[in-house]
Each structure stands twice: as C-alpha cells, then as structure tokens.
Amino acid sequence: MTTYQCSACYFPYNEADGLPDDGIAPGTKWEDVPEDWVCPDCGNGKEHFNPAPEQEG
C-alpha cells in the first residue's frame, strides 16, 4: 500500500489506513478515493497529491 501526500500542506493519505472519518475505508486504493475528495487540512483537491517520498529508517 502507498502513502500519498498533499503538495501544499503535506497531509498524508495512507491507503492501508484510509480515512474513516471521511468515509474512506482502510485499504482503499488512491484511485478509488472519490475525485471530489479534498484535503481535510487545506482543502486542496486530489490532483494536488503525489506519492510520498520513501522514508529511510
């Protein structure tokens, strides 16, 4: 599963976790998130999200 990040505020969307408070179930792939969904922190549209950089441990 992939994490996507808002390009403006860096809010993360993790496919494994989903966003249950927004009605998006855990395990929901990014392409299945509704096109009209917006970032809960800054209001940017889905098109402003990109795959998050890999974290080095």
mmCIF file of the N, C-alpha and C atoms, coordinates in Angstrom:
data_MODEL
# 
_entry.id   MODEL 
# 
loop_
_atom_site.group_PDB 
_atom_site.id 
_atom_site.type_symbol 
_atom_site.label_atom_id 
_atom_site.label_alt_id 
_atom_site.label_comp_id 
_atom_site.label_asym_id 
_atom_site.label_entity_id 
_atom_site.label_seq_id 
_atom_site.pdbx_PDB_ins_code 
_atom_site.Cartn_x 
_atom_site.Cartn_y 
_atom_site.Cartn_z 
_atom_site.occupancy 
_atom_site.B_iso_or_equiv 
_atom_site.pdbx_formal_charge 
_atom_site.auth_seq_id 
_atom_site.auth_comp_id 
_atom_site.auth_asym_id 
_atom_site.auth_atom_id 
_atom_site.pdbx_PDB_model_num 
ATOM 1   N N  . MET A 1 1  ? 0.848   -1.175 0.000  1.00 0.00 ? 1  MET A N  1 
ATOM 2   C CA . MET A 1 1  ? 0.000   0.000  0.000  1.00 0.00 ? 1  MET A CA 1 
ATOM 3   C C  . MET A 1 1  ? 0.897   1.243  0.000  1.00 0.00 ? 1  MET A C  1 
ATOM 4   N N  . THR A 1 2  ? 0.395   2.283  -0.620 1.00 0.00 ? 2  THR A N  1 
ATOM 5   C CA . THR A 1 2  ? 1.175   3.502  -0.823 1.00 0.00 ? 2  THR A CA 1 
ATOM 6   C C  . THR A 1 2  ? 0.617   4.641  0.021  1.00 0.00 ? 2  THR A C  1 
ATOM 7   N N  . THR A 1 3  ? 1.481   5.568  0.379  1.00 0.00 ? 3  THR A N  1 
ATOM 8   C CA . THR A 1 3  ? 1.070   6.800  1.046  1.00 0.00 ? 3  THR A CA 1 
ATOM 9   C C  . THR A 1 3  ? 1.208   7.941  0.041  1.00 0.00 ? 3  THR A C  1 
ATOM 10  N N  . TYR A 1 4  ? 0.194   8.778  -0.029 1.00 0.00 ? 4  TYR A N  1 
ATOM 11  C CA . TYR A 1 4  ? 0.202   9.968  -0.879 1.00 0.00 ? 4  TYR A CA 1 
ATOM 12  C C  . TYR A 1 4  ? 0.227   11.179 0.036  1.00 0.00 ? 4  TYR A C  1 
ATOM 13  N N  . GLN A 1 5  ? 0.780   12.282 -0.470 1.00 0.00 ? 5  GLN A N  1 
ATOM 14  C CA . GLN A 1 5  ? 0.980   13.466 0.364  1.00 0.00 ? 5  GLN A CA 1 
ATOM 15  C C  . GLN A 1 5  ? 0.519   14.712 -0.382 1.00 0.00 ? 5  GLN A C  1 
ATOM 16  N N  . CYS A 1 6  ? -0.182  15.581 0.322  1.00 0.00 ? 6  CYS A N  1 
ATOM 17  C CA . CYS A 1 6  ? -0.613  16.852 -0.250 1.00 0.00 ? 6  CYS A CA 1 
ATOM 18  C C  . CYS A 1 6  ? 0.612   17.705 -0.561 1.00 0.00 ? 6  CYS A C  1 
ATOM 19  N N  . SER A 1 7  ? 0.640   18.285 -1.754 1.00 0.00 ? 7  SER A N  1 
ATOM 20  C CA . SER A 1 7  ? 1.791   19.097 -2.150 1.00 0.00 ? 7  SER A CA 1 
ATOM 21  C C  . SER A 1 7  ? 1.826   20.449 -1.447 1.00 0.00 ? 7  SER A C  1 
ATOM 22  N N  . ALA A 1 8  ? 0.733   20.859 -0.841 1.00 0.00 ? 8  ALA A N  1 
ATOM 23  C CA . ALA A 1 8  ? 0.696   22.153 -0.156 1.00 0.00 ? 8  ALA A CA 1 
ATOM 24  C C  . ALA A 1 8  ? 0.986   22.033 1.340  1.00 0.00 ? 8  ALA A C  1 
ATOM 25  N N  . CYS A 1 9  ? 0.310   21.105 2.006  1.00 0.00 ? 9  CYS A N  1 
ATOM 26  C CA . CYS A 1 9  ? 0.425   21.038 3.468  1.00 0.00 ? 9  CYS A CA 1 
ATOM 27  C C  . CYS A 1 9  ? 1.043   19.727 3.977  1.00 0.00 ? 9  CYS A C  1 
ATOM 28  N N  . TYR A 1 10 ? 1.331   18.813 3.043  1.00 0.00 ? 10 TYR A N  1 
ATOM 29  C CA . TYR A 1 10 ? 1.968   17.529 3.365  1.00 0.00 ? 10 TYR A CA 1 
ATOM 30  C C  . TYR A 1 10 ? 1.078   16.570 4.148  1.00 0.00 ? 10 TYR A C  1 
ATOM 31  N N  . PHE A 1 11 ? -0.238  16.812 4.138  1.00 0.00 ? 11 PHE A N  1 
ATOM 32  C CA . PHE A 1 11 ? -1.158  15.863 4.774  1.00 0.00 ? 11 PHE A CA 1 
ATOM 33  C C  . PHE A 1 11 ? -0.991  14.510 4.096  1.00 0.00 ? 11 PHE A C  1 
ATOM 34  N N  . PRO A 1 12 ? -0.835  13.429 4.882  1.00 0.00 ? 12 PRO A N  1 
ATOM 35  C CA . PRO A 1 12 ? -0.654  12.112 4.277  1.00 0.00 ? 12 PRO A CA 1 
ATOM 36  C C  . PRO A 1 12 ? -1.967  11.350 4.123  1.00 0.00 ? 12 PRO A C  1 
ATOM 37  N N  . TYR A 1 13 ? -2.103  10.664 2.996  1.00 0.00 ? 13 TYR A N  1 
ATOM 38  C CA . TYR A 1 13 ? -3.180  9.685  2.833  1.00 0.00 ? 13 TYR A CA 1 
ATOM 39  C C  . TYR A 1 13 ? -2.520  8.334  2.672  1.00 0.00 ? 13 TYR A C  1 
ATOM 40  N N  . ASN A 1 14 ? -2.722  7.464  3.644  1.00 0.00 ? 14 ASN A N  1 
ATOM 41  C CA . ASN A 1 14 ? -2.156  6.127  3.618  1.00 0.00 ? 14 ASN A CA 1 
ATOM 42  C C  . ASN A 1 14 ? -3.251  5.151  3.199  1.00 0.00 ? 14 ASN A C  1 
ATOM 43  N N  . GLU A 1 15 ? -3.017  4.452  2.088  1.00 0.00 ? 15 GLU A N  1 
ATOM 44  C CA . GLU A 1 15 ? -4.030  3.520  1.579  1.00 0.00 ? 15 GLU A CA 1 
ATOM 45  C C  . GLU A 1 15 ? -4.388  2.458  2.612  1.00 0.00 ? 15 GLU A C  1 
ATOM 46  N N  . ALA A 1 16 ? -3.432  1.998  3.386  1.00 0.00 ? 16 ALA A N  1 
ATOM 47  C CA . ALA A 1 16 ? -3.697  0.960  4.387  1.00 0.00 ? 16 ALA A CA 1 
ATOM 48  C C  . ALA A 1 16 ? -4.649  1.457  5.480  1.00 0.00 ? 16 ALA A C  1 
ATOM 49  N N  . ASP A 1 17 ? -4.510  2.720  5.861  1.00 0.00 ? 17 ASP A N  1 
ATOM 50  C CA . ASP A 1 17 ? -5.316  3.285  6.948  1.00 0.00 ? 17 ASP A CA 1 
ATOM 51  C C  . ASP A 1 17 ? -6.639  3.875  6.469  1.00 0.00 ? 17 ASP A C  1 
ATOM 52  N N  . GLY A 1 18 ? -6.670  4.360  5.214  1.00 0.00 ? 18 GLY A N  1 
ATOM 53  C CA . GLY A 1 18 ? -7.855  5.065  4.733  1.00 0.00 ? 18 GLY A CA 1 
ATOM 54  C C  . GLY A 1 18 ? -8.088  6.317  5.555  1.00 0.00 ? 18 GLY A C  1 
ATOM 55  N N  . LEU A 1 19 ? -9.286  6.845  5.457  1.00 0.00 ? 19 LEU A N  1 
ATOM 56  C CA . LEU A 1 19 ? -9.695  7.993  6.278  1.00 0.00 ? 19 LEU A CA 1 
ATOM 57  C C  . LEU A 1 19 ? -11.129 7.741  6.744  1.00 0.00 ? 19 LEU A C  1 
ATOM 58  N N  . PRO A 1 20 ? -11.289 6.881  7.747  1.00 0.00 ? 20 PRO A N  1 
ATOM 59  C CA . PRO A 1 20 ? -12.645 6.529  8.193  1.00 0.00 ? 20 PRO A CA 1 
ATOM 60  C C  . PRO A 1 20 ? -13.520 7.729  8.548  1.00 0.00 ? 20 PRO A C  1 
ATOM 61  N N  . ASP A 1 21 ? -12.922 8.797  9.084  1.00 0.00 ? 21 ASP A N  1 
ATOM 62  C CA . ASP A 1 21 ? -13.705 9.990  9.434  1.00 0.00 ? 21 ASP A CA 1 
ATOM 63  C C  . ASP A 1 21 ? -14.280 10.672 8.194  1.00 0.00 ? 21 ASP A C  1 
ATOM 64  N N  . ASP A 1 22 ? -13.656 10.441 7.026  1.00 0.00 ? 22 ASP A N  1 
ATOM 65  C CA . ASP A 1 22 ? -14.137 10.989 5.754  1.00 0.00 ? 22 ASP A CA 1 
ATOM 66  C C  . ASP A 1 22 ? -14.928 9.958  4.958  1.00 0.00 ? 22 ASP A C  1 
ATOM 67  N N  . GLY A 1 23 ? -15.209 8.799  5.568  1.00 0.00 ? 23 GLY A N  1 
ATOM 68  C CA . GLY A 1 23 ? -15.966 7.756  4.883  1.00 0.00 ? 23 GLY A CA 1 
ATOM 69  C C  . GLY A 1 23 ? -15.143 6.916  3.920  1.00 0.00 ? 23 GLY A C  1 
ATOM 70  N N  . ILE A 1 24 ? -13.807 6.957  4.059  1.00 0.00 ? 24 ILE A N  1 
ATOM 71  C CA . ILE A 1 24 ? -12.922 6.181  3.192  1.00 0.00 ? 24 ILE A CA 1 
ATOM 72  C C  . ILE A 1 24 ? -12.346 5.037  4.022  1.00 0.00 ? 24 ILE A C  1 
ATOM 73  N N  . ALA A 1 25 ? -12.754 3.826  3.697  1.00 0.00 ? 25 ALA A N  1 
ATOM 74  C CA . ALA A 1 25 ? -12.402 2.643  4.487  1.00 0.00 ? 25 ALA A CA 1 
ATOM 75  C C  . ALA A 1 25 ? -10.913 2.311  4.387  1.00 0.00 ? 25 ALA A C  1 
ATOM 76  N N  . PRO A 1 26 ? -10.348 1.725  5.450  1.00 0.00 ? 26 PRO A N  1 
ATOM 77  C CA . PRO A 1 26 ? -8.977  1.231  5.362  1.00 0.00 ? 26 PRO A CA 1 
ATOM 78  C C  . PRO A 1 26 ? -8.836  0.285  4.170  1.00 0.00 ? 26 PRO A C  1 
ATOM 79  N N  . GLY A 1 27 ? -7.696  0.373  3.496  1.00 0.00 ? 27 GLY A N  1 
ATOM 80  C CA . GLY A 1 27 ? -7.444  -0.465 2.339  1.00 0.00 ? 27 GLY A CA 1 
ATOM 81  C C  . GLY A 1 27 ? -7.918  0.133  1.022  1.00 0.00 ? 27 GLY A C  1 
ATOM 82  N N  . THR A 1 28 ? -8.492  1.348  1.065  1.00 0.00 ? 28 THR A N  1 
ATOM 83  C CA . THR A 1 28 ? -8.981  1.986  -0.161 1.00 0.00 ? 28 THR A CA 1 
ATOM 84  C C  . THR A 1 28 ? -7.804  2.528  -0.959 1.00 0.00 ? 28 THR A C  1 
ATOM 85  N N  . LYS A 1 29 ? -7.653  2.024  -2.182 1.00 0.00 ? 29 LYS A N  1 
ATOM 86  C CA . LYS A 1 29 ? -6.594  2.484  -3.080 1.00 0.00 ? 29 LYS A CA 1 
ATOM 87  C C  . LYS A 1 29 ? -6.834  3.947  -3.454 1.00 0.00 ? 29 LYS A C  1 
ATOM 88  N N  . TRP A 1 30 ? -5.757  4.659  -3.729 1.00 0.00 ? 30 TRP A N  1 
ATOM 89  C CA . TRP A 1 30 ? -5.840  6.081  -4.074 1.00 0.00 ? 30 TRP A CA 1 
ATOM 90  C C  . TRP A 1 30 ? -6.775  6.305  -5.254 1.00 0.00 ? 30 TRP A C  1 
ATOM 91  N N  . GLU A 1 31 ? -6.671  5.445  -6.279 1.00 0.00 ? 31 GLU A N  1 
ATOM 92  C CA . GLU A 1 31 ? -7.518  5.630  -7.459 1.00 0.00 ? 31 GLU A CA 1 
ATOM 93  C C  . GLU A 1 31 ? -8.999  5.442  -7.152 1.00 0.00 ? 31 GLU A C  1 
ATOM 94  N N  . ASP A 1 32 ? -9.321  4.823  -6.008 1.00 0.00 ? 32 ASP A N  1 
ATOM 95  C CA . ASP A 1 32 ? -10.715 4.621  -5.616 1.00 0.00 ? 32 ASP A CA 1 
ATOM 96  C C  . ASP A 1 32 ? -11.243 5.708  -4.685 1.00 0.00 ? 32 ASP A C  1 
ATOM 97  N N  . VAL A 1 33 ? -10.377 6.625  -4.266 1.00 0.00 ? 33 VAL A N  1 
ATOM 98  C CA . VAL A 1 33 ? -10.823 7.775  -3.481 1.00 0.00 ? 33 VAL A CA 1 
ATOM 99  C C  . VAL A 1 33 ? -11.625 8.671  -4.430 1.00 0.00 ? 33 VAL A C  1 
ATOM 100 N N  . PRO A 1 34 ? -12.799 9.138  -4.017 1.00 0.00 ? 34 PRO A N  1 
ATOM 101 C CA . PRO A 1 34 ? -13.628 9.958  -4.914 1.00 0.00 ? 34 PRO A CA 1 
ATOM 102 C C  . PRO A 1 34 ? -12.873 11.161 -5.475 1.00 0.00 ? 34 PRO A C  1 
ATOM 103 N N  . GLU A 1 35 ? -13.122 11.471 -6.739 1.00 0.00 ? 35 GLU A N  1 
ATOM 104 C CA . GLU A 1 35 ? -12.433 12.578 -7.420 1.00 0.00 ? 35 GLU A CA 1 
ATOM 105 C C  . GLU A 1 35 ? -12.731 13.930 -6.776 1.00 0.00 ? 35 GLU A C  1 
ATOM 106 N N  . ASP A 1 36 ? -13.882 14.055 -6.100 1.00 0.00 ? 36 ASP A N  1 
ATOM 107 C CA . ASP A 1 36 ? -14.228 15.334 -5.478 1.00 0.00 ? 36 ASP A CA 1 
ATOM 108 C C  . ASP A 1 36 ? -13.749 15.442 -4.025 1.00 0.00 ? 36 ASP A C  1 
ATOM 109 N N  . TRP A 1 37 ? -13.001 14.446 -3.563 1.00 0.00 ? 37 TRP A N  1 
ATOM 110 C CA . TRP A 1 37 ? -12.445 14.485 -2.212 1.00 0.00 ? 37 TRP A CA 1 
ATOM 111 C C  . TRP A 1 37 ? -11.412 15.606 -2.125 1.00 0.00 ? 37 TRP A C  1 
ATOM 112 N N  . VAL A 1 38 ? -11.346 16.286 -0.989 1.00 0.00 ? 38 VAL A N  1 
ATOM 113 C CA . VAL A 1 38 ? -10.357 17.346 -0.774 1.00 0.00 ? 38 VAL A CA 1 
ATOM 114 C C  . VAL A 1 38 ? -9.582  17.082 0.519  1.00 0.00 ? 38 VAL A C  1 
ATOM 115 N N  . CYS A 1 39 ? -8.384  17.632 0.563  1.00 0.00 ? 39 CYS A N  1 
ATOM 116 C CA . CYS A 1 39 ? -7.526  17.501 1.742  1.00 0.00 ? 39 CYS A CA 1 
ATOM 117 C C  . CYS A 1 39 ? -8.258  18.058 2.962  1.00 0.00 ? 39 CYS A C  1 
ATOM 118 N N  . PRO A 1 40 ? -8.342  17.280 4.041  1.00 0.00 ? 40 PRO A N  1 
ATOM 119 C CA . PRO A 1 40 ? -9.051  17.773 5.225  1.00 0.00 ? 40 PRO A CA 1 
ATOM 120 C C  . PRO A 1 40 ? -8.318  18.902 5.948  1.00 0.00 ? 40 PRO A C  1 
ATOM 121 N N  . ASP A 1 41 ? -7.033  19.071 5.676  1.00 0.00 ? 41 ASP A N  1 
ATOM 122 C CA . ASP A 1 41 ? -6.276  20.142 6.347  1.00 0.00 ? 41 ASP A CA 1 
ATOM 123 C C  . ASP A 1 41 ? -6.299  21.460 5.584  1.00 0.00 ? 41 ASP A C  1 
ATOM 124 N N  . CYS A 1 42 ? -6.139  21.409 4.235  1.00 0.00 ? 42 CYS A N  1 
ATOM 125 C CA . CYS A 1 42 ? -6.003  22.664 3.497  1.00 0.00 ? 42 CYS A CA 1 
ATOM 126 C C  . CYS A 1 42 ? -7.031  22.850 2.378  1.00 0.00 ? 42 CYS A C  1 
ATOM 127 N N  . GLY A 1 43 ? -7.803  21.816 2.062  1.00 0.00 ? 43 GLY A N  1 
ATOM 128 C CA . GLY A 1 43 ? -8.848  21.952 1.057  1.00 0.00 ? 43 GLY A CA 1 
ATOM 129 C C  . GLY A 1 43 ? -8.389  21.744 -0.375 1.00 0.00 ? 43 GLY A C  1 
ATOM 130 N N  . ASN A 1 44 ? -7.116  21.400 -0.604 1.00 0.00 ? 44 ASN A N  1 
ATOM 131 C CA . ASN A 1 44 ? -6.647  21.105 -1.956 1.00 0.00 ? 44 ASN A CA 1 
ATOM 132 C C  . ASN A 1 44 ? -7.322  19.856 -2.496 1.00 0.00 ? 44 ASN A C  1 
ATOM 133 N N  . GLY A 1 45 ? -7.513  19.830 -3.803 1.00 0.00 ? 45 GLY A N  1 
ATOM 134 C CA . GLY A 1 45 ? -8.120  18.683 -4.448 1.00 0.00 ? 45 GLY A CA 1 
ATOM 135 C C  . GLY A 1 45 ? -7.165  17.513 -4.564 1.00 0.00 ? 45 GLY A C  1 
ATOM 136 N N  . LYS A 1 46 ? -7.725  16.366 -4.897 1.00 0.00 ? 46 LYS A N  1 
ATOM 137 C CA . LYS A 1 46 ? -6.979  15.120 -5.029 1.00 0.00 ? 46 LYS A CA 1 
ATOM 138 C C  . LYS A 1 46 ? -5.820  15.249 -6.021 1.00 0.00 ? 46 LYS A C  1 
ATOM 139 N N  . GLU A 1 47 ? -5.976  16.094 -7.047 1.00 0.00 ? 47 GLU A N  1 
ATOM 140 C CA . GLU A 1 47 ? -4.930  16.246 -8.061 1.00 0.00 ? 47 GLU A CA 1 
ATOM 141 C C  . GLU A 1 47 ? -3.648  16.869 -7.503 1.00 0.00 ? 47 GLU A C  1 
ATOM 142 N N  . HIS A 1 48 ? -3.703  17.410 -6.282 1.00 0.00 ? 48 HIS A N  1 
ATOM 143 C CA . HIS A 1 48 ? -2.537  18.019 -5.654 1.00 0.00 ? 48 HIS A CA 1 
ATOM 144 C C  . HIS A 1 48 ? -1.789  17.058 -4.734 1.00 0.00 ? 48 HIS A C  1 
ATOM 145 N N  . PHE A 1 49 ? -2.124  15.779 -4.813 1.00 0.00 ? 49 PHE A N  1 
ATOM 146 C CA . PHE A 1 49 ? -1.447  14.755 -4.013 1.00 0.00 ? 49 PHE A CA 1 
ATOM 147 C C  . PHE A 1 49 ? -0.496  13.968 -4.893 1.00 0.00 ? 49 PHE A C  1 
ATOM 148 N N  . ASN A 1 50 ? 0.641   13.607 -4.319 1.00 0.00 ? 50 ASN A N  1 
ATOM 149 C CA . ASN A 1 50 ? 1.653   12.826 -5.004 1.00 0.00 ? 50 ASN A CA 1 
ATOM 150 C C  . ASN A 1 50 ? 2.118   11.701 -4.086 1.00 0.00 ? 50 ASN A C  1 
ATOM 151 N N  . PRO A 1 51 ? 2.689   10.632 -4.642 1.00 0.00 ? 51 PRO A N  1 
ATOM 152 C CA . PRO A 1 51 ? 3.252   9.603  -3.770 1.00 0.00 ? 51 PRO A CA 1 
ATOM 153 C C  . PRO A 1 51 ? 4.265   10.226 -2.823 1.00 0.00 ? 51 PRO A C  1 
ATOM 154 N N  . ALA A 1 52 ? 4.181   9.847  -1.560 1.00 0.00 ? 52 ALA A N  1 
ATOM 155 C CA . ALA A 1 52 ? 5.101   10.383 -0.558 1.00 0.00 ? 52 ALA A CA 1 
ATOM 156 C C  . ALA A 1 52 ? 6.503   9.820  -0.778 1.00 0.00 ? 52 ALA A C  1 
ATOM 157 N N  . PRO A 1 53 ? 7.521   10.631 -0.505 1.00 0.00 ? 53 PRO A N  1 
ATOM 158 C CA . PRO A 1 53 ? 8.899   10.131 -0.621 1.00 0.00 ? 53 PRO A CA 1 
ATOM 159 C C  . PRO A 1 53 ? 9.121   8.946  0.314  1.00 0.00 ? 53 PRO A C  1 
ATOM 160 N N  . GLU A 1 54 ? 9.974   8.030  -0.102 1.00 0.00 ? 54 GLU A N  1 
ATOM 161 C CA . GLU A 1 54 ? 10.317  6.884  0.749  1.00 0.00 ? 54 GLU A CA 1 
ATOM 162 C C  . GLU A 1 54 ? 11.010  7.370  2.012  1.00 0.00 ? 54 GLU A C  1 
ATOM 163 N N  . GLN A 1 55 ? 10.622  6.803  3.124  1.00 0.00 ? 55 GLN A N  1 
ATOM 164 C CA . GLN A 1 55 ? 11.256  7.139  4.394  1.00 0.00 ? 55 GLN A CA 1 
ATOM 165 C C  . GLN A 1 55 ? 12.415  6.182  4.641  1.00 0.00 ? 55 GLN A C  1 
ATOM 166 N N  . GLU A 1 56 ? 13.566  6.716  4.958  1.00 0.00 ? 56 GLU A N  1 
ATOM 167 C CA . GLU A 1 56 ? 14.703  5.859  5.293  1.00 0.00 ? 56 GLU A CA 1 
ATOM 168 C C  . GLU A 1 56 ? 14.718  5.634  6.792  1.00 0.00 ? 56 GLU A C  1 
ATOM 169 N N  . GLY A 1 57 ? 14.919  4.375  7.177  1.00 0.00 ? 57 GLY A N  1 
ATOM 170 C CA . GLY A 1 57 ? 14.883  4.029  8.578  1.00 0.00 ? 57 GLY A CA 1 
ATOM 171 C C  . GLY A 1 57 ? 16.210  3.960  9.109  1.00 0.00 ? 57 GLY A C  1 
# 
